[in-house]
PDB file of C-alpha atoms and ligand atoms in Angstrom:
ATOM      1  CA  UNK A  88      -9.414  21.418  -5.078  1.00 28.00           C
ATOM      2  CA  UNK A  89     -10.912  18.928  -7.500  1.00 32.00           C
ATOM      3  CA  UNK A  90      -8.405  16.363  -8.671  1.00 35.00           C
ATOM      4  CA  UNK A  91      -8.754  14.562 -11.951  1.00 39.00           C
ATOM      5  CA  UNK A  92      -6.704  11.780 -13.454  1.00 39.00           C
ATOM      6  CA  UNK A  93      -5.189  14.426 -15.750  1.00 41.00           C
ATOM      7  CA  UNK A  94      -3.614  16.063 -12.720  1.00 40.00           C
ATOM      8  CA  UNK A  95       0.156  16.275 -13.227  1.00 39.00           C
ATOM      9  CA  UNK A  96       0.785  14.659  -9.884  1.00 42.00           C
ATOM     10  CA  UNK A  97      -1.292  11.664 -10.822  1.00 45.00           C
ATOM     11  CA  UNK A  98       0.278  10.751 -14.096  1.00 46.00           C
ATOM     12  CA  UNK A  99       3.704   9.804 -15.309  1.00 43.00           C
ATOM     13  CA  UNK A 100       2.841  10.630 -18.908  1.00 40.00           C
ATOM     14  CA  UNK A 101       4.786  13.875 -18.785  1.00 42.00           C
ATOM     15  CA  UNK A 102       7.717  12.705 -16.738  1.00 47.00           C
ATOM     16  CA  UNK A 103      10.767  13.013 -18.950  1.00 48.00           C
ATOM     17  CA  UNK A 104      13.455  11.792 -16.590  1.00 63.00           C
ATOM     18  CA  UNK A 105      13.568   8.328 -15.147  1.00 77.00           C
ATOM     19  CA  UNK A 106      16.014   6.356 -13.076  1.00 88.00           C
ATOM     20  CA  UNK A 107      16.580   2.631 -13.111  1.00 92.00           C
ATOM     21  CA  UNK A 108      16.609   0.584  -9.940  1.00 94.00           C
ATOM     22  CA  UNK A 109      19.828   1.267  -8.016  1.00 94.00           C
ATOM     23  CA  UNK A 110      22.451  -1.436  -7.516  1.00 94.00           C
ATOM     24  CA  UNK A 111      21.631  -1.361  -3.800  1.00 97.00           C
ATOM     25  CA  UNK A 112      17.903  -1.903  -4.459  1.00 97.00           C
ATOM     26  CA  UNK A 113      18.682  -4.742  -6.856  1.00 96.00           C
ATOM     27  CA  UNK A 114      20.949  -6.460  -4.336  1.00 97.00           C
ATOM     28  CA  UNK A 115      18.309  -6.152  -1.592  1.00 98.00           C
ATOM     29  CA  UNK A 116      15.562  -7.390  -3.897  1.00 98.00           C
ATOM     30  CA  UNK A 117      17.658 -10.376  -4.951  1.00 98.00           C
ATOM     31  CA  UNK A 118      18.438 -11.124  -1.307  1.00 98.00           C
ATOM     32  CA  UNK A 119      15.013 -10.620   0.327  1.00 98.00           C
ATOM     33  CA  UNK A 120      12.612 -11.044  -2.590  1.00 98.00           C
ATOM     34  CA  UNK A 121      10.938  -7.700  -1.870  1.00 98.00           C
ATOM     35  CA  UNK A 122      11.489  -3.983  -1.364  1.00 98.00           C
ATOM     36  CA  UNK A 123       9.489  -1.411   0.561  1.00 98.00           C
ATOM     37  CA  UNK A 124       9.262   1.959  -1.175  1.00 98.00           C
ATOM     38  CA  UNK A 125       8.431   4.491   1.499  1.00 98.00           C
ATOM     39  CA  UNK A 126       6.311   7.450   0.418  1.00 97.00           C
ATOM     40  CA  UNK A 127       5.855   6.212  -3.152  1.00 97.00           C
ATOM     41  CA  UNK A 128       2.576   8.143  -3.316  1.00 97.00           C
ATOM     42  CA  UNK A 129       2.031  11.703  -2.160  1.00 97.00           C
ATOM     43  CA  UNK A 130      -0.764  12.407   0.364  1.00 97.00           C
ATOM     44  CA  UNK A 131      -2.761  13.878  -2.555  1.00 97.00           C
ATOM     45  CA  UNK A 132      -2.386  10.633  -4.469  1.00 98.00           C
ATOM     46  CA  UNK A 133      -3.338   8.591  -1.411  1.00 98.00           C
ATOM     47  CA  UNK A 134      -6.532  10.660  -1.095  1.00 98.00           C
ATOM     48  CA  UNK A 135      -7.275  10.285  -4.786  1.00 98.00           C
ATOM     49  CA  UNK A 136      -6.842   6.498  -4.904  1.00 98.00           C
ATOM     50  CA  UNK A 137      -8.642   6.054  -1.586  1.00 98.00           C
ATOM     51  CA  UNK A 138     -11.637   7.920  -2.991  1.00 98.00           C
ATOM     52  CA  UNK A 139     -11.472   5.658  -6.047  1.00 98.00           C
ATOM     53  CA  UNK A 140     -11.334   2.392  -4.084  1.00 98.00           C
ATOM     54  CA  UNK A 141     -14.049   3.591  -1.698  1.00 98.00           C
ATOM     55  CA  UNK A 142     -16.253   4.250  -4.711  1.00 98.00           C
ATOM     56  CA  UNK A 143     -15.701   0.718  -6.031  1.00 98.00           C
ATOM     57  CA  UNK A 144     -16.440  -0.700  -2.573  1.00 98.00           C
ATOM     58  CA  UNK A 145     -19.673   1.322  -2.362  1.00 97.00           C
ATOM     59  CA  UNK A 146     -20.704   0.129  -5.852  1.00 97.00           C
ATOM     60  CA  UNK A 147     -20.013  -3.478  -4.890  1.00 97.00           C
ATOM     61  CA  UNK A 148     -22.133  -3.083  -1.800  1.00 96.00           C
ATOM     62  CA  UNK A 149     -24.934  -1.336  -3.690  1.00 96.00           C
ATOM     63  CA  UNK A 150     -25.035  -4.133  -6.280  1.00 96.00           C
ATOM     64  CA  UNK A 151     -25.131  -6.789  -3.572  1.00 96.00           C
ATOM     65  CA  UNK A 152     -21.822  -8.303  -4.725  1.00 96.00           C
ATOM     66  CA  UNK A 153     -20.514  -7.931  -1.183  1.00 96.00           C
ATOM     67  CA  UNK A 154     -22.465  -7.774   2.044  1.00 94.00           C
ATOM     68  CA  UNK A 155     -22.208  -4.700   4.280  1.00 90.00           C
ATOM     69  CA  UNK A 156     -18.996  -4.711   6.262  1.00 91.00           C
ATOM     70  CA  UNK A 157     -17.490  -7.630   4.339  1.00 96.00           C
ATOM     71  CA  UNK A 158     -14.197  -7.617   2.472  1.00 97.00           C
ATOM     72  CA  UNK A 159     -13.649  -6.822  -1.205  1.00 98.00           C
ATOM     73  CA  UNK A 160     -11.177  -8.478  -3.555  1.00 98.00           C
ATOM     74  CA  UNK A 161     -12.025  -7.144  -7.014  1.00 98.00           C
ATOM     75  CA  UNK A 162      -9.826  -8.438  -9.847  1.00 98.00           C
ATOM     76  CA  UNK A 163      -8.852  -6.465 -12.976  1.00 98.00           C
ATOM     77  CA  UNK A 164      -8.167  -3.204 -11.173  1.00 98.00           C
ATOM     78  CA  UNK A 165      -8.200  -0.774 -14.105  1.00 98.00           C
ATOM     79  CA  UNK A 166     -11.113  -2.471 -15.890  1.00 98.00           C
ATOM     80  CA  UNK A 167     -13.152  -1.948 -12.739  1.00 98.00           C
ATOM     81  CA  UNK A 168     -11.678   1.391 -11.729  1.00 98.00           C
ATOM     82  CA  UNK A 169     -10.294   3.542 -14.554  1.00 98.00           C
ATOM     83  CA  UNK A 170      -9.062   5.995 -11.942  1.00 98.00           C
ATOM     84  CA  UNK A 171      -6.443   3.431 -10.879  1.00 98.00           C
ATOM     85  CA  UNK A 172      -4.636   3.763 -14.229  1.00 98.00           C
ATOM     86  CA  UNK A 173      -2.137   6.272 -12.825  1.00 98.00           C
ATOM     87  CA  UNK A 174      -0.622   3.551 -10.676  1.00 98.00           C
ATOM     88  CA  UNK A 175       0.282   1.193 -13.508  1.00 98.00           C
ATOM     89  CA  UNK A 176       3.297   3.223 -14.668  1.00 97.00           C
ATOM     90  CA  UNK A 177       3.842   5.348 -11.598  1.00 97.00           C
ATOM     91  CA  UNK A 178       7.149   7.217 -11.961  1.00 96.00           C
ATOM     92  CA  UNK A 179       8.382   6.214  -8.506  1.00 96.00           C
ATOM     93  CA  UNK A 180       7.668   2.492  -8.735  1.00 97.00           C
ATOM     94  CA  UNK A 181       7.412   1.478 -12.389  1.00 97.00           C
ATOM     95  CA  UNK A 182      11.200   1.759 -12.947  1.00 97.00           C
ATOM     96  CA  UNK A 183      11.549  -1.162 -10.530  1.00 97.00           C
ATOM     97  CA  UNK A 184       9.345  -3.244 -12.829  1.00 98.00           C
ATOM     98  CA  UNK A 185      11.194  -2.544 -16.065  1.00 97.00           C
ATOM     99  CA  UNK A 186      14.549  -2.736 -14.317  1.00 96.00           C
ATOM    100  CA  UNK A 187      13.762  -6.333 -13.388  1.00 96.00           C
ATOM    101  CA  UNK A 188      11.649  -7.529 -16.326  1.00 97.00           C
ATOM    102  CA  UNK A 189      12.594  -5.187 -19.181  1.00 96.00           C
ATOM    103  CA  UNK A 190      10.483  -3.437 -21.791  1.00 95.00           C
ATOM    104  CA  UNK A 191       8.374  -6.335 -23.030  1.00 94.00           C
ATOM    105  CA  UNK A 192       5.906  -6.391 -20.139  1.00 96.00           C
ATOM    106  CA  UNK A 193       2.234  -6.101 -19.397  1.00 96.00           C
ATOM    107  CA  UNK A 194      -0.023  -6.404 -16.360  1.00 98.00           C
ATOM    108  CA  UNK A 195      -1.420  -9.906 -16.151  1.00 98.00           C
ATOM    109  CA  UNK A 196      -3.204  -9.750 -12.817  1.00 98.00           C
ATOM    110  CA  UNK A 197      -4.362  -6.966 -10.526  1.00 98.00           C
ATOM    111  CA  UNK A 198      -6.778  -6.405  -7.674  1.00 98.00           C
ATOM    112  CA  UNK A 199      -8.453  -3.816  -5.476  1.00 98.00           C
ATOM    113  CA  UNK A 200      -8.687  -4.939  -1.864  1.00 98.00           C
ATOM    114  CA  UNK A 201     -10.670  -3.593   1.070  1.00 98.00           C
ATOM    115  CA  UNK A 202     -10.625  -5.491   4.352  1.00 98.00           C
ATOM    116  CA  UNK A 203     -12.762  -3.994   7.111  1.00 98.00           C
ATOM    117  CA  UNK A 204     -12.039  -4.942  10.714  1.00 98.00           C
ATOM    118  CA  UNK A 205     -13.034  -8.492  11.649  1.00 97.00           C
ATOM    119  CA  UNK A 206     -15.037  -8.500  14.858  1.00 94.00           C
ATOM    120  CA  UNK A 207     -14.951 -12.214  15.646  1.00 94.00           C
ATOM    121  CA  UNK A 208     -12.113 -14.665  15.304  1.00 94.00           C
ATOM    122  CA  UNK A 209     -12.278 -16.515  11.979  1.00 95.00           C
ATOM    123  CA  UNK A 210     -11.344 -20.200  11.552  1.00 96.00           C
ATOM    124  CA  UNK A 211      -7.714 -20.951  10.772  1.00 97.00           C
ATOM    125  CA  UNK A 212      -6.707 -21.169   7.120  1.00 97.00           C
ATOM    126  CA  UNK A 213      -3.182 -21.630   5.811  1.00 98.00           C
ATOM    127  CA  UNK A 214      -2.924 -19.030   3.047  1.00 97.00           C
ATOM    128  CA  UNK A 215       0.838 -18.945   2.443  1.00 98.00           C
ATOM    129  CA  UNK A 216       1.557 -19.091  -1.276  1.00 98.00           C
ATOM    130  CA  UNK A 217       3.753 -18.060  -4.166  1.00 98.00           C
ATOM    131  CA  UNK A 218       2.059 -16.194  -7.023  1.00 97.00           C
ATOM    132  CA  UNK A 219       1.628 -17.635 -10.495  1.00 96.00           C
ATOM    133  CA  UNK A 220      -0.700 -20.570  -9.789  1.00 95.00           C
ATOM    134  CA  UNK A 221       0.212 -23.528 -11.937  1.00 95.00           C
ATOM    135  CA  UNK A 222       3.589 -22.029 -12.762  1.00 96.00           C
ATOM    136  CA  UNK A 223       4.568 -23.469  -9.398  1.00 96.00           C
ATOM    137  CA  UNK A 224       3.556 -26.985 -10.455  1.00 95.00           C
ATOM    138  CA  UNK A 225       4.389 -27.062 -14.123  1.00 96.00           C
ATOM    139  CA  UNK A 226       7.802 -25.380 -14.226  1.00 96.00           C
ATOM    140  CA  UNK A 227      11.061 -27.082 -13.505  1.00 96.00           C
ATOM    141  CA  UNK A 228      13.992 -25.413 -11.801  1.00 96.00           C
ATOM    142  CA  UNK A 229      15.307 -24.844  -8.306  1.00 96.00           C
ATOM    143  CA  UNK A 230      14.380 -22.124  -7.779  1.00 97.00           C
ATOM    144  CA  UNK A 231      11.833 -21.768 -10.571  1.00 97.00           C
ATOM    145  CA  UNK A 232      12.104 -18.698 -12.787  1.00 97.00           C
ATOM    146  CA  UNK A 233      10.946 -15.347 -11.438  1.00 97.00           C
ATOM    147  CA  UNK A 234       8.583 -14.660 -14.373  1.00 97.00           C
ATOM    148  CA  UNK A 235       6.600 -11.910 -12.657  1.00 98.00           C
ATOM    149  CA  UNK A 236       6.789  -9.175 -10.057  1.00 98.00           C
ATOM    150  CA  UNK A 237       4.060  -7.339  -8.185  1.00 98.00           C
ATOM    151  CA  UNK A 238       3.494  -3.869  -6.757  1.00 98.00           C
ATOM    152  CA  UNK A 239       1.228  -3.356  -3.751  1.00 98.00           C
ATOM    153  CA  UNK A 240       0.184   0.220  -2.919  1.00 98.00           C
ATOM    154  CA  UNK A 241      -1.017   0.805   0.638  1.00 98.00           C
ATOM    155  CA  UNK A 242      -3.834   3.319   1.053  1.00 98.00           C
ATOM    156  CA  UNK A 243      -4.517   2.639   4.730  1.00 98.00           C
ATOM    157  CA  UNK A 244      -2.223   2.614   7.732  1.00 98.00           C
ATOM    158  CA  UNK A 245      -0.612  -0.784   8.259  1.00 98.00           C
ATOM    159  CA  UNK A 246       2.364   0.746  10.017  1.00 98.00           C
ATOM    160  CA  UNK A 247       1.758  -1.530  12.999  1.00 98.00           C
ATOM    161  CA  UNK A 248       1.286  -5.284  12.970  1.00 98.00           C
ATOM    162  CA  UNK A 249      -2.178  -6.754  13.479  1.00 97.00           C
ATOM    163  CA  UNK A 250      -3.880  -4.562  10.869  1.00 98.00           C
ATOM    164  CA  UNK A 251      -4.250  -7.215   8.189  1.00 97.00           C
ATOM    165  CA  UNK A 252      -0.653  -6.695   7.139  1.00 98.00           C
ATOM    166  CA  UNK A 253       1.025  -8.354   4.197  1.00 98.00           C
ATOM    167  CA  UNK A 254       3.236 -11.088   5.662  1.00 98.00           C
ATOM    168  CA  UNK A 255       6.342 -12.509   4.016  1.00 98.00           C
ATOM    169  CA  UNK A 256       9.230 -14.883   4.577  1.00 98.00           C
ATOM    170  CA  UNK A 257      12.230 -12.759   3.561  1.00 98.00           C
ATOM    171  CA  UNK A 258      14.511 -14.602   1.156  1.00 98.00           C
ATOM    172  CA  UNK A 259      11.966 -17.371   0.482  1.00 98.00           C
ATOM    173  CA  UNK A 260      11.761 -16.601  -3.259  1.00 98.00           C
ATOM    174  CA  UNK A 261      14.662 -19.007  -3.740  1.00 97.00           C
ATOM    175  CA  UNK A 262      12.665 -21.868  -2.180  1.00 97.00           C
ATOM    176  CA  UNK A 263      10.140 -23.888  -4.179  1.00 98.00           C
ATOM    177  CA  UNK A 264       8.470 -25.380  -1.135  1.00 96.00           C
ATOM    178  CA  UNK A 265       7.732 -24.509   2.507  1.00 97.00           C
ATOM    179  CA  UNK A 266       6.282 -26.806   5.140  1.00 96.00           C
ATOM    180  CA  UNK A 267       2.521 -26.564   5.534  1.00 97.00           C
ATOM    181  CA  UNK A 268      -0.429 -28.500   6.886  1.00 97.00           C
ATOM    182  CA  UNK A 269      -1.919 -31.491   5.035  1.00 96.00           C
ATOM    183  CA  UNK A 270      -5.130 -29.441   4.706  1.00 97.00           C
ATOM    184  CA  UNK A 271      -5.471 -25.654   4.713  1.00 96.00           C
ATOM    185  CA  UNK A 272      -7.860 -25.638   7.670  1.00 97.00           C
ATOM    186  CA  UNK A 273      -5.516 -27.555   9.965  1.00 97.00           C
ATOM    187  CA  UNK A 274      -3.764 -25.296  12.442  1.00 96.00           C
ATOM    188  CA  UNK A 275      -0.089 -24.874  11.622  1.00 97.00           C
ATOM    189  CA  UNK A 276       2.648 -22.705  13.148  1.00 97.00           C
ATOM    190  CA  UNK A 277       3.689 -19.586  11.290  1.00 97.00           C
ATOM    191  CA  UNK A 278       6.745 -20.201   9.076  1.00 98.00           C
ATOM    192  CA  UNK A 279      10.054 -19.527  10.766  1.00 97.00           C
ATOM    193  CA  UNK A 280      11.400 -16.081   9.978  1.00 98.00           C
ATOM    194  CA  UNK A 281       8.085 -14.742   8.679  1.00 98.00           C
ATOM    195  CA  UNK A 282       7.396 -11.031   9.264  1.00 98.00           C
ATOM    196  CA  UNK A 283       4.440  -8.705   8.881  1.00 98.00           C
ATOM    197  CA  UNK A 284       5.356  -5.861   6.548  1.00 98.00           C
ATOM    198  CA  UNK A 285       4.554  -2.512   8.169  1.00 98.00           C
ATOM    199  CA  UNK A 286       3.659   0.293   5.796  1.00 98.00           C
ATOM    200  CA  UNK A 287       2.108   3.734   5.955  1.00 98.00           C
ATOM    201  CA  UNK A 288      -0.449   5.091   3.500  1.00 98.00           C
ATOM    202  CA  UNK A 289       1.414   5.827   0.267  1.00 98.00           C
ATOM    203  CA  UNK A 290       4.106   3.210   0.788  1.00 98.00           C
ATOM    204  CA  UNK A 291       4.473   0.506  -1.842  1.00 98.00           C
ATOM    205  CA  UNK A 292       5.855  -3.011  -1.667  1.00 98.00           C
ATOM    206  CA  UNK A 293       7.546  -4.498  -4.726  1.00 98.00           C
ATOM    207  CA  UNK A 294       7.885  -8.274  -4.632  1.00 98.00           C
ATOM    208  CA  UNK A 295       9.039 -11.276  -6.594  1.00 98.00           C
ATOM    209  CA  UNK A 296       6.121 -13.628  -7.347  1.00 98.00           C
ATOM    210  CA  UNK A 297       8.087 -16.513  -5.803  1.00 98.00           C
ATOM    211  CA  UNK A 298       8.288 -14.826  -2.402  1.00 98.00           C
ATOM    212  CA  UNK A 299       6.188 -16.887   0.017  1.00 98.00           C
ATOM    213  CA  UNK A 300       3.552 -14.500   1.342  1.00 98.00           C
ATOM    214  CA  UNK A 301       0.089 -14.247   2.817  1.00 98.00           C
ATOM    215  CA  UNK A 302      -2.503 -11.705   3.852  1.00 97.00           C
ATOM    216  CA  UNK A 303      -3.225 -11.664   7.570  1.00 98.00           C
ATOM    217  CA  UNK A 304      -6.580 -11.180   9.260  1.00 97.00           C
ATOM    218  CA  UNK A 305      -7.455  -7.633  10.183  1.00 98.00           C
ATOM    219  CA  UNK A 306      -8.509  -7.628  13.838  1.00 97.00           C
ATOM    220  CA  UNK A 307      -7.680  -3.916  14.219  1.00 98.00           C
ATOM    221  CA  UNK A 308     -10.112  -0.995  14.111  1.00 97.00           C
ATOM    222  CA  UNK A 309      -8.757   0.254  10.756  1.00 98.00           C
ATOM    223  CA  UNK A 310     -10.115  -0.860   7.382  1.00 98.00           C
ATOM    224  CA  UNK A 311      -7.241  -2.128   5.300  1.00 98.00           C
ATOM    225  CA  UNK A 312      -7.115  -0.816   1.701  1.00 98.00           C
ATOM    226  CA  UNK A 313      -4.653  -1.581  -1.071  1.00 98.00           C
ATOM    227  CA  UNK A 314      -4.230  -1.825  -4.827  1.00 98.00           C
ATOM    228  CA  UNK A 315      -2.098  -4.597  -6.384  1.00 98.00           C
ATOM    229  CA  UNK A 316      -0.587  -4.868  -9.908  1.00 98.00           C
ATOM    230  CA  UNK A 317       1.391  -7.853 -11.185  1.00 98.00           C
ATOM    231  CA  UNK A 318       3.605  -7.610 -14.278  1.00 98.00           C
ATOM    232  CA  UNK A 319       5.075 -10.309 -16.504  1.00 98.00           C
ATOM    233  CA  UNK A 320       6.544 -10.624 -20.001  1.00 96.00           C
ATOM    234  CA  UNK A 321       4.041 -10.205 -22.839  1.00 93.00           C
ATOM    235  CA  UNK A 322       4.575 -13.814 -23.886  1.00 92.00           C
ATOM    236  CA  UNK A 323       2.643 -14.866 -20.777  1.00 94.00           C
ATOM    237  CA  UNK A 324      -1.134 -14.479 -21.104  1.00 92.00           C
ATOM    238  CA  UNK A 325      -3.093 -11.754 -19.312  1.00 94.00           C
ATOM    239  CA  UNK A 326      -5.357 -13.193 -16.660  1.00 96.00           C
ATOM    240  CA  UNK A 327      -7.174  -9.879 -16.018  1.00 97.00           C
ATOM    241  CA  UNK A 328     -10.218  -8.673 -17.897  1.00 96.00           C
ATOM    242  CA  UNK A 329      -8.817  -6.254 -20.519  1.00 95.00           C
ATOM    243  CA  UNK A 330      -9.518  -2.673 -19.430  1.00 96.00           C
ATOM    244  CA  UNK A 331     -11.358  -0.581 -22.021  1.00 95.00           C
ATOM    245  CA  UNK A 332     -12.135  -3.447 -24.370  1.00 91.00           C
ATOM    246  CA  UNK A 333     -15.358  -1.680 -25.460  1.00 92.00           C
ATOM    247  CA  UNK A 334     -14.077   1.866 -24.946  1.00 94.00           C
ATOM    248  CA  UNK A 335     -11.698   2.647 -27.832  1.00 91.00           C
ATOM    249  CA  UNK A 336     -11.785   6.377 -27.127  1.00 95.00           C
ATOM    250  CA  UNK A 337     -10.704   5.868 -23.530  1.00 96.00           C
ATOM    251  CA  UNK A 338      -7.918   3.517 -24.645  1.00 94.00           C
ATOM    252  CA  UNK A 339      -6.728   6.035 -27.240  1.00 93.00           C
ATOM    253  CA  UNK A 340      -6.618   8.712 -24.542  1.00 96.00           C
ATOM    254  CA  UNK A 341      -3.964   6.685 -22.684  1.00 96.00           C
ATOM    255  CA  UNK A 342      -0.243   6.974 -23.321  1.00 95.00           C
ATOM    256  CA  UNK A 343       1.195   4.237 -25.582  1.00 94.00           C
ATOM    257  CA  UNK A 344       3.029   2.715 -22.596  1.00 96.00           C
ATOM    258  CA  UNK A 345      -0.210   2.460 -20.627  1.00 97.00           C
ATOM    259  CA  UNK A 346      -1.898   0.895 -23.652  1.00 95.00           C
ATOM    260  CA  UNK A 347       0.900  -1.688 -23.748  1.00 94.00           C
ATOM    261  CA  UNK A 348       0.605  -2.459 -20.034  1.00 97.00           C
ATOM    262  CA  UNK A 349      -3.140  -3.009 -20.377  1.00 96.00           C
ATOM    263  CA  UNK A 350      -2.765  -5.377 -23.336  1.00 93.00           C
ATOM    264  CA  UNK A 351      -3.778  -3.130 -26.219  1.00 90.00           C
ATOM    265  CA  UNK A 352      -0.575  -2.983 -28.261  1.00 85.00           C
ATOM    266  CA  UNK A 353      -0.546  -5.079 -31.408  1.00 69.00           C
ATOM    267  CA  UNK A 354      -4.307  -5.005 -31.879  1.00 60.00           C
ATOM    268  CA  UNK A 355      -5.450  -3.862 -35.276  1.00 54.00           C
ATOM    269  CA  UNK A 356      -2.205  -4.716 -37.079  1.00 55.00           C
ATOM    270  CA  UNK A 357      -3.346  -6.855 -39.999  1.00 53.00           C
ATOM    271  CA  UNK A 358      -2.379 -10.460 -40.563  1.00 56.00           C
ATOM    272  CA  UNK A 359       0.222 -12.472 -38.705  1.00 53.00           C
ATOM    273  CA  UNK A 360       1.917  -9.342 -37.432  1.00 57.00           C
ATOM    274  CA  UNK A 361      -0.855  -8.821 -34.903  1.00 64.00           C
ATOM    275  CA  UNK A 362      -0.114 -11.998 -32.983  1.00 66.00           C
ATOM    276  CA  UNK A 363       3.642 -11.600 -33.113  1.00 70.00           C
ATOM    277  CA  UNK A 364       3.441  -7.959 -32.132  1.00 71.00           C
ATOM    278  CA  UNK A 365       1.145  -8.741 -29.206  1.00 72.00           C
ATOM    279  CA  UNK A 366       3.764 -10.908 -27.580  1.00 75.00           C
ATOM    280  CA  UNK A 367       6.617  -8.537 -28.246  1.00 74.00           C
ATOM    281  CA  UNK A 368       8.256  -9.645 -31.458  1.00 75.00           C
ATOM    282  CA  UNK A 369       8.921  -6.096 -32.624  1.00 78.00           C
ATOM    283  CA  UNK A 370      10.805  -3.995 -30.076  1.00 86.00           C
ATOM    284  CA  UNK A 371      10.770  -0.861 -32.211  1.00 80.00           C
ATOM    285  CA  UNK A 372       6.982  -0.704 -32.167  1.00 80.00           C
ATOM    286  CA  UNK A 373       6.582  -1.721 -28.537  1.00 89.00           C
ATOM    287  CA  UNK A 374       5.996   1.555 -26.660  1.00 93.00           C
ATOM    288  CA  UNK A 375       8.072   0.884 -23.549  1.00 95.00           C
ATOM    289  CA  UNK A 376      11.087  -0.051 -25.687  1.00 94.00           C
ATOM    290  CA  UNK A 377      10.877   3.300 -27.472  1.00 93.00           C
ATOM    291  CA  UNK A 378      10.180   5.183 -24.253  1.00 95.00           C
ATOM    292  CA  UNK A 379      13.276   3.720 -22.593  1.00 95.00           C
ATOM    293  CA  UNK A 380      15.397   4.111 -25.711  1.00 94.00           C
ATOM    294  CA  UNK A 381      14.543   7.823 -25.912  1.00 94.00           C
ATOM    295  CA  UNK A 382      15.787   8.171 -22.340  1.00 93.00           C
ATOM    296  CA  UNK A 383      18.919   6.108 -22.959  1.00 92.00           C
ATOM    297  CA  UNK A 384      17.810   3.472 -20.467  1.00 93.00           C
ATOM    298  CA  UNK A 385      18.381   0.419 -22.660  1.00 93.00           C
ATOM    299  CA  UNK A 386      21.613  -1.358 -21.778  1.00 86.00           C
ATOM    300  CA  UNK A 387      23.728  -4.088 -23.283  1.00 76.00           C
ATOM    301  CA  UNK A 388      24.520  -6.181 -20.212  1.00 80.00           C
ATOM    302  CA  UNK A 389      20.991  -6.976 -19.009  1.00 84.00           C
ATOM    303  CA  UNK A 390      18.999  -9.229 -21.418  1.00 85.00           C
ATOM    304  CA  UNK A 391      15.491  -7.881 -20.675  1.00 90.00           C
ATOM    305  CA  UNK A 392      16.729  -4.318 -21.255  1.00 91.00           C
ATOM    306  CA  UNK A 393      19.066  -5.077 -24.145  1.00 88.00           C
ATOM    307  CA  UNK A 394      18.957  -2.637 -27.044  1.00 85.00           C
TER     308      UNK A 394
HETATM  309  O1  LIG B 680      -3.280  -8.898   0.561  1.00 58.41           O
HETATM  310  C1  LIG B 680      -2.195  -9.301   0.948  1.00 58.41           C
HETATM  311  O2  LIG B 680      -1.620  -8.860   1.953  1.00 58.41           O
HETATM  312  C2  LIG B 680      -1.523 -10.414   0.206  1.00 58.41           C
HETATM  313  C3  LIG B 680      -1.816 -10.328  -1.236  1.00 58.41           C
HETATM  314  C4  LIG B 680      -1.453 -11.571  -1.949  1.00 58.41           C
HETATM  315  O3  LIG B 680      -1.457 -12.640  -1.451  1.00 58.41           O
HETATM  316  C5  LIG B 680      -1.101 -11.444  -3.351  1.00 58.41           C
HETATM  317  O4  LIG B 680      -1.063 -10.324  -3.855  1.00 58.41           O
HETATM  318  O5  LIG B 680      -0.795 -12.477  -3.981  1.00 58.41           O
END
């Protein structure tokens, strides 16, 4: 059966019920800095998004942007793959985002990753990091503020270690600094307590940007594939290329919440209002605020979700 992005199973546009993150999930997220959401995507969705990422990989190879058999790390996921749009407000995972950050959010950074098996050992490189770049140098605080969260969707089988798994130090989001080598290419032991996250196709990982994490090398026989979306408040700039910047009809075909997440809300409002609206000054005209309000999901005791 042909599947299109209008397929009911691939869109949350028509989902009328939604559930906030549970107290148990919140406690675990606060403790570990990440959650694994098993079976977030159906097998049909896994097939659909795998076809989409394979197409991008083939295009990258055809254009010479990546050599045959080499890895792909394409930024601005939806700008480069419109078919990925169904993941940005996926009904299973997106509630975790707004439960933590509230209604005034957008996607600031996203990527499509394909990592084929590596046949020969590559030189050591210390890749442990927190997300947010200069936020980790220019912000005060111990720990620094959370500011953003990220969703990783696994399209290949990383249910065993050694397959290029995502690796984390549970609980490290409360730590501004971990020990590392004086230079990234100097061999260094793996951080104490670090674990490779094992996930099956369709599982998602939701993590705090401050969680110390790294990708590992894929020495298995399985090509690793994943799509990543990072969310932050709208008063932090979008680092991605804006999806659909020259395609107004495509943008208008998206739900208002998707338009907000991709950075389109507030455009076209004349005068000063445009700037203020773009960073979330007006809740009542910010789609996710209205969407949550209609479903009675705004609360009084959580500032980012306050009515
Ligand atoms: O690809 C991975 O496993 C890690 C991804 C990562 O470092 C990131 O999303 O910041």
